[in-house]
Amino acid sequence: MVNGDGAHERTEAADPKQDASSETDGGEDSNEQEVIVIQDTGFTVKIQAPGTEPFDLQVSPQEMVQEIHQVLMDREDTCHRTCFSLQLDGNVLDNFAELKSIEGLQEGSLLKVVEEPYTVREARIHVRHIRDLLKSLDPSDAYNGVDCNSLSFLSIFTDGDLGDSGKRKKKGNELEQIDCTPPEHILPGSKDRPLVPLQPQNKDWKPMQCLKVLTMSGWNPPPGNRKMHGDLMYLCMVTVEERHVSVTASTRGFYLNQSTTYNFNPKPSNPSFLSHSLVELLSQISPAFKKNFTAMQKKRVQRHPFERIATPFQVYSWTAPQLDHAMDCVRAEDAYTSRLGYEEHIPGQTRDWNEELQTTRELPRKNLPERLLRERAIFKVHSDFAAAATRGAMAVIDGNVMAINPGEETRMQMFIWNNIFFSLGFDVRDHYRELGGDAAAHAAPTNDLNGVRAYGAVDVEGLYTLGTVVVDYRGYRVTAQSIIPGILEREQEQSVIYGSIDFGKTVVTHSKYLELLEKTSRQLKVHRHNVLNEKNEAVELCSSVECKGIIGNDGRHYILDLLRTFPPDLNFLPVDGEELSPESQRQGFPRQHRHRLACLRQELIEAFVEHRYLLFMKMAALQLMQQKANRDAKAGVPAITETAEAPSGSNADTVPTQTSESPSAAAASADSTGRTESSAPAATQEKSSPKPAVNGVLEPAATVNGECKSPLEGKELEESIPGLARAKELAETLVAEDGSCIDPKSREVVLNACKAVGSISNTSFDIRFNPDIFSPGVRFPDDSADDIQKQKQLLKDAAAFLVSCQIPSLVKDCLDHSALPMDGATLTEALRQRGINIRYLGTVLKFVDKTPAKVQLEHFYRIGISELITRCAKHIFKTYLQGVELSALSAAVSHFLNCFLSSFPDAVAHLPPDELVSRRKSRKRRNRVPGGGDNTAWASLTPNELWKNIASEAKSYYHFTLQCESVDQVVEKYGFQKTTLLREISVKTGIQILMKEYNFDSRHKPAFTEEDILNIFPVVKHVNPKASDAFHFFQSGQAKVQQGFLKEGCELINEALNLFNNVYGAMHVEICACLRLLARLNYIMGDHAEALSNQQKAVLMSERVLGIEHPNTIQEYMHLALYCFANGQLSTALKLLYRARYLMLLVSGEDHPEMALLDSNIGLVLHGVMEYDLSLRFLENALAVNTKYHGSRSLKVALSHHLVARVYESKAEFRSALQHEKEGYTIYKNQMGEAHEKTKESSEFLKYLTQQAVSLQRTMNEIYKNGSNASITPLKFTAPSMASVLEQLNIINGIIFIPLSQKDLENLKAEVQRRQQLQELGKSEDPAEDRPLELEDRIPID
């Protein structure tokens, strides 16, 4: 919910604190809120640390003292200190104080760093910090997926940082020393898809050894008499010079003692080198340590900060090299003393997650600074909770947590760890028996999570949800939830005061809950309704019956079990005696599904309501025209009235085929065409705005919903009925905010329109769903029978809308390339954005198969089939893994992958060797750990059987028929690559495999051995809290940019970036989108260096947060290459493009529309560095791909022909050049007409080529005739200028520079304003407010 009517509709008052200057930003912000820009008037302080020169540090008044601590612990010369205080004039500063609250702290103040005495906790933190510094260049944490580390490889391709801190780049066109030949496997047409280049070896990672061993000593903890001498703990070390030393950590610092491995002697050795820091101590006793540590810290600070900042959520890598396992005392200690004690920096207690999650929600949110603080706290607690829940879930499945009901069988067990409650996704005590047993129990947690997400986004004060994380690990689904205070002491029956604990047999309600839920009902489109309880009394609810309300001991109102927040999906819920609408039936619905919990997605509900709203406006408009026509002339009324009334029948929405005669009926039925830019009245004001388009921000925003025009449907509605637009404006004035209409006639109009679209109110548009319809066991009172009938119809219409509008609109978006899925994840995202559940994947693929333009959707079809196959394999793998004991895990996983991908026909599983299987199998302890049986059934799986299972799973789950007996058949039939399938299955199931080349096609030995399976990671689903204010700024910025106000857009987006950083910290997907747009704007406005710097951050962030081979990362690499080229860094640009092409080949193969863009880029850069033959290979491939996906008459193809022609011209092969340019010319002429400048340019170039060809021919004839003494006129061979190459690069990447005179600018602005005012007609506003402010006239208000 972005423009929720709650929090953001108020106009903000300027914050009383002096540092927030308020600035109103015209009425163009989406919800007219005034905007406060926090102005960080930063200042500089001097910092003096022991033994170093004082240095200056820029700080801002909002920072806490603690943040200065963090900076010092990261700086090269002070990084070895952890236990110190900051003092101003001899007074110690409080760590948690904001700088502005400290008296006497001002510009130029001197802060002293003062060493403090150690405690055990401080000593441990120090050792941990030193360990982190020693490991700072070591990627093993990123490969192992711990502590929010993740991989990034950009610096390998750019040779360090592109900015100032890295090695300076050589400028200028030094074409001689650029090596442009790409590796073989990147060239067009190469079939080889190696895995190893995915993670190139970084030379910085070769660890410089500073210390051989650093461990806790066996003499810990110190005995009482030594404690009284200040000993805190003992450490053992082995230096690089092989010197074994024993160190005491005491309150005064670290010194050498005289203990040995078997002999305790805590006396200081001589000399003892007492130092406050372990680094200083080691530098004195080990010269190698001193040298290497210094070198390592230099390297560490040279790395881009984005390479080492922790990400908010853990990202796992599906491949890793063979890593050496080194001794590490901190890691060892963490593993055995559950880190709860001090990891969370709250001494002596585990965190009360529920309290933290709920308190952050209660923080004030009246103005911008408060909201930022609140959102930041919510986000931080959420990411900590997700990390803790994931660790706990793994501990539960690995059998390391004691159950709270240990007597029951494994599937029934529940666990509590670190104040989080864990349950397994099985049907316990036949709870879900009616709904589909285990399948329902597996689906319920994700449905519940979607409910938590939806209620969390509405964010109503006083209504609380549980922290919820769903973890899939080793074949089990674990739900982790925060614990409601007091719930464990009571029986559930006593606690639930709202809702039902037995799916509606007994139901209770509560006035406070009704009041709270009523506030959410409008945004979530939930209808308030009555159900009958066991005594046949009507009970009023404002949610589904299973949604339970419990008041915790803390007095808060919690709701839980939100699995039916959204209405059921009737396409997958056959109900006796109910007919679905014809569209659904035509597609073979309703279909039987595994469980009865299939719900519509929130995105679909939003799209459906918006669609209905347009229908509503048109109905009203038509009737108004009708009345007007009646007044004007008494003739021809009957025909029109009949048709205008027609749609109020049951299937108003289902777009009938155009058979009706009269235009107005056609209009009512073609309601879906043309999305009107109506400024919707109250009803849709609080609809969330669609998510931002993910790829390419400058393209005009893709309409997310409402465009359900089937590609075949004819004219725009607006054209077919004259005067309709006028009538629409009338209709809008009618539907006043409060629904009180002007005169009875108009009231009737609204009433009819409301009836037609199924609105629950008769005076205004308001569509809501009753989530309990078709729930087994729920009964409704007799007096609401009509209402229930209406609701049933609405559900059928929504199900039909998904099939008849959303699926075709998705396919249409793929045809015109506004949606470009590249792999399974981006395909899934494209479906979900349009509200299509993944269970419709088979239906979508069948639709694509029947589309006339099937060839242009081949990439989509291929990705869809591969997604379907890997999802079926994932379902099978899940149950397969549940039967595997821990010791056989790697053998079992490698066996499964062999059956799935290897051509080796009889894959045999390797059982664990006999000596490991204990002789006396104790039968008693069986079944203690989930999957703890001595089960070897998994070993009997064969490739043949697995593929049969995949085909039957595809049939039963997706209702899609796969013809496949083996992996090779599938690869052959659908044009897959096995590496792509391997990536998809590994990412979906959390498998991590060894980085090496696999021979999938050998018929003599299997591709995988158990040594190739390195790890199995959890797959985690959780809520992503949003930064709402930042998001508004971002959207307003995007809107400004699309209207052509680049400067203002740039300002807004910079502001959004600040706010995002404020809420999310430095790393987040949304910050990545922000940086990409900023870089693009910098580039368009001519600031190439700034563009490069921002885009470099975007690439690093995308690698770290989304993954090194995520489609988004590939696109970021392409943008970065363009800006590198513009900055004259040609070899870097090529390296980046080659990297992008390698990743693209791995992820989706060569046959993809995006590949044409990539290859055009590569071809152009190669042309620029005069590698003509190579350039042609890429450009001709781009031409082929463009022709396939855009049709041979497309302008893209014309441009491709032109690019190829230019290269042939540079090679002086004029005949080929002419041939290509003629093709391009023909396309331009047919598409744009003779007079268009593109056509003219092309014909000029043709003339020039013809001249060149003629003069070449003359010269040749001359040579033939006169032999060696011919007089040869030298030919003009043109090496392309960098400027011309850059111009073409800009064109293909969709970047257009419009050279405008001042007058043009004024005209453009006037035009934009006029359009805006037309849109604004619904709201009467002072037009001056709408004038986009020029940057110069804006006056900052202090």
Tab-separated table of C-alpha atoms in Angstrom, residues 91-398:
chain	number	residue	atom	x	y	z
A	91	ASN	CA	34.358	14.347	29.535
A	92	VAL	CA	33.472	10.884	28.252
A	93	LEU	CA	30.783	10.993	25.528
A	94	ASP	CA	27.789	8.685	25.854
A	95	ASN	CA	27.832	6.106	23.046
A	96	PHE	CA	24.138	6.405	22.325
A	97	ALA	CA	23.898	10.211	22.397
A	98	GLU	CA	23.191	12.126	19.192
A	99	LEU	CA	25.987	14.544	18.372
A	100	LYS	CA	23.678	17.553	18.351
A	101	SER	CA	22.729	16.888	21.991
A	102	ILE	CA	26.346	17.139	23.201
A	103	GLU	CA	27.221	20.477	24.760
A	104	GLY	CA	30.269	22.247	23.392
A	105	LEU	CA	30.675	19.969	20.378
A	106	GLN	CA	31.096	22.184	17.329
A	107	GLU	CA	33.095	22.757	14.161
A	108	GLY	CA	36.774	22.025	14.887
A	109	SER	CA	36.322	20.412	18.342
A	110	LEU	CA	39.065	17.951	19.290
A	111	LEU	CA	37.870	14.467	20.341
A	112	LYS	CA	40.423	12.283	22.102
A	113	VAL	CA	40.415	8.508	21.770
A	114	VAL	CA	41.128	7.141	25.271
A	115	GLU	CA	41.921	3.471	25.898
A	116	GLU	CA	39.546	1.887	28.425
A	117	PRO	CA	40.142	-1.146	30.670
A	118	TYR	CA	38.917	-4.475	29.234
A	119	THR	CA	36.158	-6.743	30.540
A	120	VAL	CA	35.609	-10.343	29.393
A	121	ARG	CA	32.982	-9.116	26.967
A	122	GLU	CA	35.244	-6.377	25.585
A	123	ALA	CA	38.160	-8.808	25.287
A	124	ARG	CA	35.997	-11.211	23.276
A	125	ILE	CA	34.759	-8.415	21.042
A	126	HIS	CA	38.379	-7.394	20.477
A	127	VAL	CA	39.481	-10.912	19.486
A	128	ARG	CA	36.473	-11.249	17.192
A	129	HIS	CA	37.262	-7.899	15.558
A	130	ILE	CA	40.938	-8.834	15.006
A	131	ARG	CA	39.789	-12.151	13.515
A	132	ASP	CA	37.470	-10.205	11.162
A	133	LEU	CA	40.335	-7.930	10.102
A	134	LEU	CA	42.565	-10.942	9.387
A	135	LYS	CA	39.779	-12.497	7.315
A	136	SER	CA	38.712	-9.285	5.633
A	137	LEU	CA	39.906	-10.288	2.162
A	138	ASP	CA	38.896	-13.918	2.510
A	139	PRO	CA	35.714	-14.820	0.612
A	140	SER	CA	34.927	-17.999	2.542
A	141	ASP	CA	32.154	-16.378	4.596
A	142	ALA	CA	30.461	-15.327	1.364
A	143	TYR	CA	30.679	-18.844	-0.068
A	144	ASN	CA	29.444	-20.372	3.182
A	145	GLY	CA	26.577	-17.902	3.352
A	146	VAL	CA	27.207	-16.562	6.859
A	147	ASP	CA	27.048	-13.138	8.508
A	148	CYS	CA	25.360	-11.535	5.487
A	149	ASN	CA	28.480	-11.722	3.341
A	150	SER	CA	28.050	-12.213	-0.385
A	151	LEU	CA	30.181	-12.284	-3.511
A	152	SER	CA	31.083	-9.546	-5.944
A	153	PHE	CA	33.369	-9.837	-8.962
A	154	LEU	CA	33.110	-6.437	-10.596
A	155	SER	CA	36.519	-5.253	-9.405
A	156	ILE	CA	38.206	-8.091	-11.307
A	157	PHE	CA	36.851	-6.709	-14.591
A	158	THR	CA	37.529	-3.068	-13.804
A	159	ASP	CA	40.962	-3.668	-12.186
A	160	GLY	CA	39.940	-2.205	-8.879
A	161	ASP	CA	37.785	0.842	-8.343
A	162	LEU	CA	36.700	2.926	-11.350
A	163	GLY	CA	36.801	6.069	-9.253
A	164	ASP	CA	39.748	7.935	-7.778
A	165	SER	CA	40.868	5.527	-5.095
A	166	GLY	CA	41.655	2.746	-7.569
A	167	LYS	CA	44.495	2.620	-10.045
A	168	ARG	CA	44.153	5.532	-12.443
A	169	LYS	CA	42.980	4.501	-15.867
A	170	LYS	CA	44.886	5.392	-18.985
A	171	LYS	CA	42.835	7.941	-20.921
A	172	GLY	CA	42.662	8.481	-24.658
A	173	ASN	CA	42.283	6.172	-27.611
A	174	GLU	CA	45.129	3.830	-26.932
A	175	LEU	CA	43.834	1.279	-29.355
A	176	GLU	CA	47.170	-0.511	-29.698
A	177	GLN	CA	47.323	-2.159	-26.316
A	178	ILE	CA	43.694	-3.265	-26.029
A	179	ASP	CA	43.325	-7.005	-26.341
A	180	CYS	CA	39.821	-7.423	-27.691
A	181	THR	CA	39.531	-11.107	-28.392
A	182	PRO	CA	36.866	-12.637	-26.199
A	183	PRO	CA	37.297	-16.159	-24.831
A	184	GLU	CA	36.047	-18.856	-27.267
A	185	HIS	CA	32.938	-19.704	-25.238
A	186	ILE	CA	31.588	-16.151	-25.457
A	187	LEU	CA	31.603	-15.951	-29.259
A	188	PRO	CA	28.227	-16.158	-31.018
A	189	GLY	CA	27.330	-19.708	-31.943
A	190	SER	CA	29.590	-21.352	-29.371
A	191	LYS	CA	27.851	-24.322	-27.737
A	192	ASP	CA	30.254	-24.547	-24.823
A	193	ARG	CA	28.810	-23.321	-21.493
A	194	PRO	CA	31.632	-23.519	-18.944
A	195	LEU	CA	30.862	-22.984	-15.260
A	196	VAL	CA	34.275	-22.006	-13.922
A	197	PRO	CA	34.385	-18.441	-15.352
A	198	LEU	CA	31.267	-17.666	-13.276
A	199	GLN	CA	33.560	-17.037	-10.327
A	200	PRO	CA	36.888	-15.773	-11.615
A	201	GLN	CA	39.680	-16.035	-9.070
A	202	ASN	CA	40.472	-12.722	-7.468
A	203	LYS	CA	44.202	-12.289	-6.907
A	204	ASP	CA	43.498	-10.312	-3.734
A	205	TRP	CA	41.936	-13.408	-2.222
A	206	LYS	CA	45.200	-15.312	-2.125
A	207	PRO	CA	45.451	-14.777	1.606
A	208	MET	CA	48.568	-13.112	2.917
A	209	GLN	CA	49.216	-15.098	6.020
A	210	CYS	CA	49.646	-12.919	9.087
A	211	LEU	CA	49.241	-15.576	11.722
A	212	LYS	CA	49.108	-19.355	11.586
A	213	VAL	CA	46.822	-20.044	14.528
A	214	LEU	CA	44.762	-17.951	16.934
A	215	THR	CA	42.658	-20.052	19.325
A	216	MET	CA	41.249	-19.968	22.812
A	217	SER	CA	43.596	-21.712	25.213
A	218	GLY	CA	42.624	-24.859	27.076
A	219	TRP	CA	43.506	-23.049	30.336
A	220	ASN	CA	40.298	-20.961	30.173
A	221	PRO	CA	38.594	-19.701	32.243
A	222	PRO	CA	41.205	-18.218	34.596
A	223	PRO	CA	41.175	-19.711	38.146
A	224	GLY	CA	39.984	-17.481	40.997
A	225	ASN	CA	43.389	-16.288	42.159
A	226	ARG	CA	44.303	-15.206	38.615
A	227	LYS	CA	40.952	-13.484	38.178
A	228	MET	CA	41.899	-11.318	41.114
A	229	HIS	CA	45.058	-10.364	39.220
A	230	GLY	CA	42.877	-9.153	36.343
A	231	ASP	CA	43.216	-12.170	33.997
A	232	LEU	CA	40.157	-12.332	31.705
A	233	MET	CA	41.060	-15.158	29.342
A	234	TYR	CA	43.981	-16.942	27.673
A	235	LEU	CA	44.791	-17.258	23.982
A	236	CYS	CA	47.182	-19.545	22.085
A	237	MET	CA	48.922	-18.365	18.945
A	238	VAL	CA	51.367	-19.658	16.394
A	239	THR	CA	53.122	-16.933	14.407
A	240	VAL	CA	54.163	-17.279	10.783
A	241	GLU	CA	57.719	-17.839	12.053
A	242	GLU	CA	56.419	-20.965	13.873
A	243	ARG	CA	56.788	-19.403	17.325
A	244	HIS	CA	54.210	-20.779	19.783
A	245	VAL	CA	53.074	-18.197	22.315
A	246	SER	CA	50.511	-18.035	25.063
A	247	VAL	CA	48.780	-14.701	25.679
A	248	THR	CA	46.860	-13.378	28.659
A	249	ALA	CA	44.000	-10.956	28.059
A	250	SER	CA	43.858	-8.842	31.190
A	251	THR	CA	41.946	-5.711	32.125
A	252	ARG	CA	44.964	-3.615	31.115
A	253	GLY	CA	45.520	-5.268	27.748
A	254	PHE	CA	47.322	-8.276	26.269
A	255	TYR	CA	50.697	-9.707	27.271
A	256	LEU	CA	52.751	-12.882	26.811
A	257	ASN	CA	52.676	-15.383	29.695
A	258	GLN	CA	54.827	-18.403	30.394
A	259	SER	CA	52.237	-21.166	29.941
A	260	THR	CA	52.807	-23.970	27.437
A	261	THR	CA	50.352	-26.501	26.049
A	262	TYR	CA	50.702	-28.808	29.085
A	263	ASN	CA	52.050	-26.492	31.736
A	264	PHE	CA	50.113	-23.589	33.284
A	265	ASN	CA	52.281	-20.640	34.301
A	266	PRO	CA	50.373	-17.341	34.120
A	267	LYS	CA	53.388	-15.168	35.093
A	268	PRO	CA	54.316	-12.575	32.418
A	269	SER	CA	57.194	-13.759	30.276
A	270	ASN	CA	60.180	-11.502	29.837
A	271	PRO	CA	59.758	-9.187	27.976
A	272	SER	CA	55.964	-9.382	28.234
A	273	PHE	CA	55.120	-6.639	25.663
A	274	LEU	CA	51.959	-5.468	27.427
A	275	SER	CA	49.828	-3.786	24.713
A	276	HIS	CA	46.308	-2.476	24.725
A	277	SER	CA	45.745	-4.083	21.327
A	278	LEU	CA	46.478	-7.583	20.140
A	279	VAL	CA	47.760	-6.164	16.840
A	280	GLU	CA	50.420	-4.084	18.580
A	281	LEU	CA	51.501	-7.111	20.619
A	282	LEU	CA	51.787	-9.339	17.556
A	283	SER	CA	53.612	-6.656	15.557
A	284	GLN	CA	56.293	-6.655	18.262
A	285	ILE	CA	56.846	-10.410	18.328
A	286	SER	CA	56.373	-11.272	14.631
A	287	PRO	CA	57.959	-9.219	11.814
A	288	ALA	CA	55.950	-11.145	9.195
A	289	PHE	CA	52.726	-10.226	10.994
A	290	LYS	CA	53.665	-6.564	11.002
A	291	LYS	CA	54.495	-6.506	7.298
A	292	ASN	CA	51.530	-8.572	6.054
A	293	PHE	CA	48.954	-7.001	8.347
A	294	THR	CA	49.844	-3.518	7.112
A	295	ALA	CA	49.716	-4.627	3.487
A	296	MET	CA	46.393	-6.374	4.067
A	297	GLN	CA	44.773	-3.322	5.681
A	298	LYS	CA	45.963	-1.176	2.766
A	299	LYS	CA	44.230	-3.561	0.381
A	300	ARG	CA	41.144	-3.725	2.566
A	301	VAL	CA	40.586	0.020	2.569
A	302	GLN	CA	41.222	0.233	-1.174
A	303	ARG	CA	38.254	-2.016	-1.866
A	304	HIS	CA	34.993	-0.310	-2.646
A	305	PRO	CA	32.955	-0.133	0.578
A	306	PHE	CA	30.053	-1.854	-1.216
A	307	GLU	CA	32.215	-4.950	-1.603
A	308	ARG	CA	32.377	-5.470	2.138
A	309	ILE	CA	29.296	-3.944	3.808
A	310	ALA	CA	26.920	-6.629	5.087
A	311	THR	CA	23.693	-7.121	3.112
A	312	PRO	CA	20.360	-6.846	4.972
A	313	PHE	CA	19.379	-10.453	4.183
A	314	GLN	CA	21.653	-13.412	3.486
A	315	VAL	CA	22.368	-14.222	-0.166
A	316	TYR	CA	23.588	-17.745	-0.950
A	317	SER	CA	25.832	-18.801	-3.813
A	318	TRP	CA	24.950	-22.013	-5.679
A	319	THR	CA	28.561	-22.672	-6.699
A	320	ALA	CA	31.805	-22.408	-4.788
A	321	PRO	CA	35.433	-23.395	-5.296
A	322	GLN	CA	37.087	-25.953	-3.038
A	323	LEU	CA	37.972	-23.851	0.022
A	324	ASP	CA	40.642	-24.709	2.553
A	325	HIS	CA	39.194	-25.157	5.999
A	326	ALA	CA	41.365	-23.111	8.342
A	327	MET	CA	41.455	-23.029	12.135
A	328	ASP	CA	39.321	-20.236	13.500
A	329	CYS	CA	38.736	-19.864	17.203
A	330	VAL	CA	35.827	-17.448	16.912
A	331	ARG	CA	33.959	-19.648	14.490
A	332	ALA	CA	34.593	-22.684	16.657
A	333	GLU	CA	33.406	-20.912	19.765
A	334	ASP	CA	30.317	-19.593	17.994
A	335	ALA	CA	29.402	-23.083	16.937
A	336	TYR	CA	29.555	-24.612	20.398
A	337	THR	CA	28.466	-21.913	22.783
A	338	SER	CA	25.226	-20.910	21.140
A	339	ARG	CA	25.998	-17.292	20.359
A	340	LEU	CA	22.953	-16.062	22.165
A	341	GLY	CA	24.917	-14.688	25.074
A	342	TYR	CA	26.626	-11.760	23.517
A	343	GLU	CA	26.169	-11.785	19.780
A	344	GLU	CA	23.206	-9.475	19.908
A	345	HIS	CA	24.991	-6.917	22.112
A	346	ILE	CA	22.236	-7.093	24.695
A	347	PRO	CA	24.174	-8.495	27.615
A	348	GLY	CA	22.942	-11.530	29.447
A	349	GLN	CA	19.629	-12.195	27.743
A	350	THR	CA	18.128	-13.525	24.547
A	351	ARG	CA	16.178	-11.015	22.518
A	352	ASP	CA	12.459	-10.724	23.048
A	353	TRP	CA	11.655	-10.708	19.358
A	354	ASN	CA	7.963	-10.123	19.749
A	355	GLU	CA	8.494	-7.126	22.007
A	356	GLU	CA	11.045	-5.636	19.581
A	357	LEU	CA	8.883	-6.197	16.520
A	358	GLN	CA	5.805	-4.662	18.128
A	359	THR	CA	7.536	-1.728	19.885
A	360	THR	CA	9.119	-0.554	16.650
A	361	ARG	CA	5.634	-0.490	15.086
A	362	GLU	CA	4.414	1.722	17.938
A	363	LEU	CA	7.012	4.425	17.362
A	364	PRO	CA	5.511	7.829	16.472
A	365	ARG	CA	5.100	8.684	12.770
A	366	LYS	CA	3.734	12.204	12.631
A	367	ASN	CA	6.475	13.815	10.542
A	368	LEU	CA	9.249	12.764	8.222
A	369	PRO	CA	12.121	12.440	10.738
A	370	GLU	CA	9.893	10.333	13.021
A	371	ARG	CA	8.765	8.133	10.180
A	372	LEU	CA	12.343	7.597	9.022
A	373	LEU	CA	13.375	6.572	12.505
A	374	ARG	CA	10.409	4.236	12.782
A	375	GLU	CA	10.919	2.589	9.391
A	376	ARG	CA	14.609	2.178	10.059
A	377	ALA	CA	13.906	0.435	13.364
A	378	ILE	CA	11.255	-1.810	11.791
A	379	PHE	CA	13.587	-2.771	8.953
A	380	LYS	CA	16.533	-3.503	11.243
A	381	VAL	CA	14.516	-5.698	13.609
A	382	HIS	CA	12.999	-7.547	10.649
A	383	SER	CA	16.336	-8.368	9.090
A	384	ASP	CA	17.760	-9.497	12.465
A	385	PHE	CA	14.662	-11.608	13.073
A	386	ALA	CA	14.882	-13.219	9.632
A	387	ALA	CA	18.537	-14.131	10.272
A	388	ALA	CA	17.807	-15.563	13.738
A	389	ALA	CA	14.765	-17.491	12.475
A	390	THR	CA	16.809	-19.015	9.651
A	391	ARG	CA	19.538	-20.136	12.051
A	392	GLY	CA	16.935	-21.590	14.373
A	393	ALA	CA	15.087	-23.434	11.612
A	394	MET	CA	18.324	-25.069	10.469
A	395	ALA	CA	19.128	-26.060	14.054
A	396	VAL	CA	15.663	-27.615	14.375
A	397	ILE	CA	15.955	-29.710	11.211
A	398	ASP	CA	19.538	-30.710	11.995
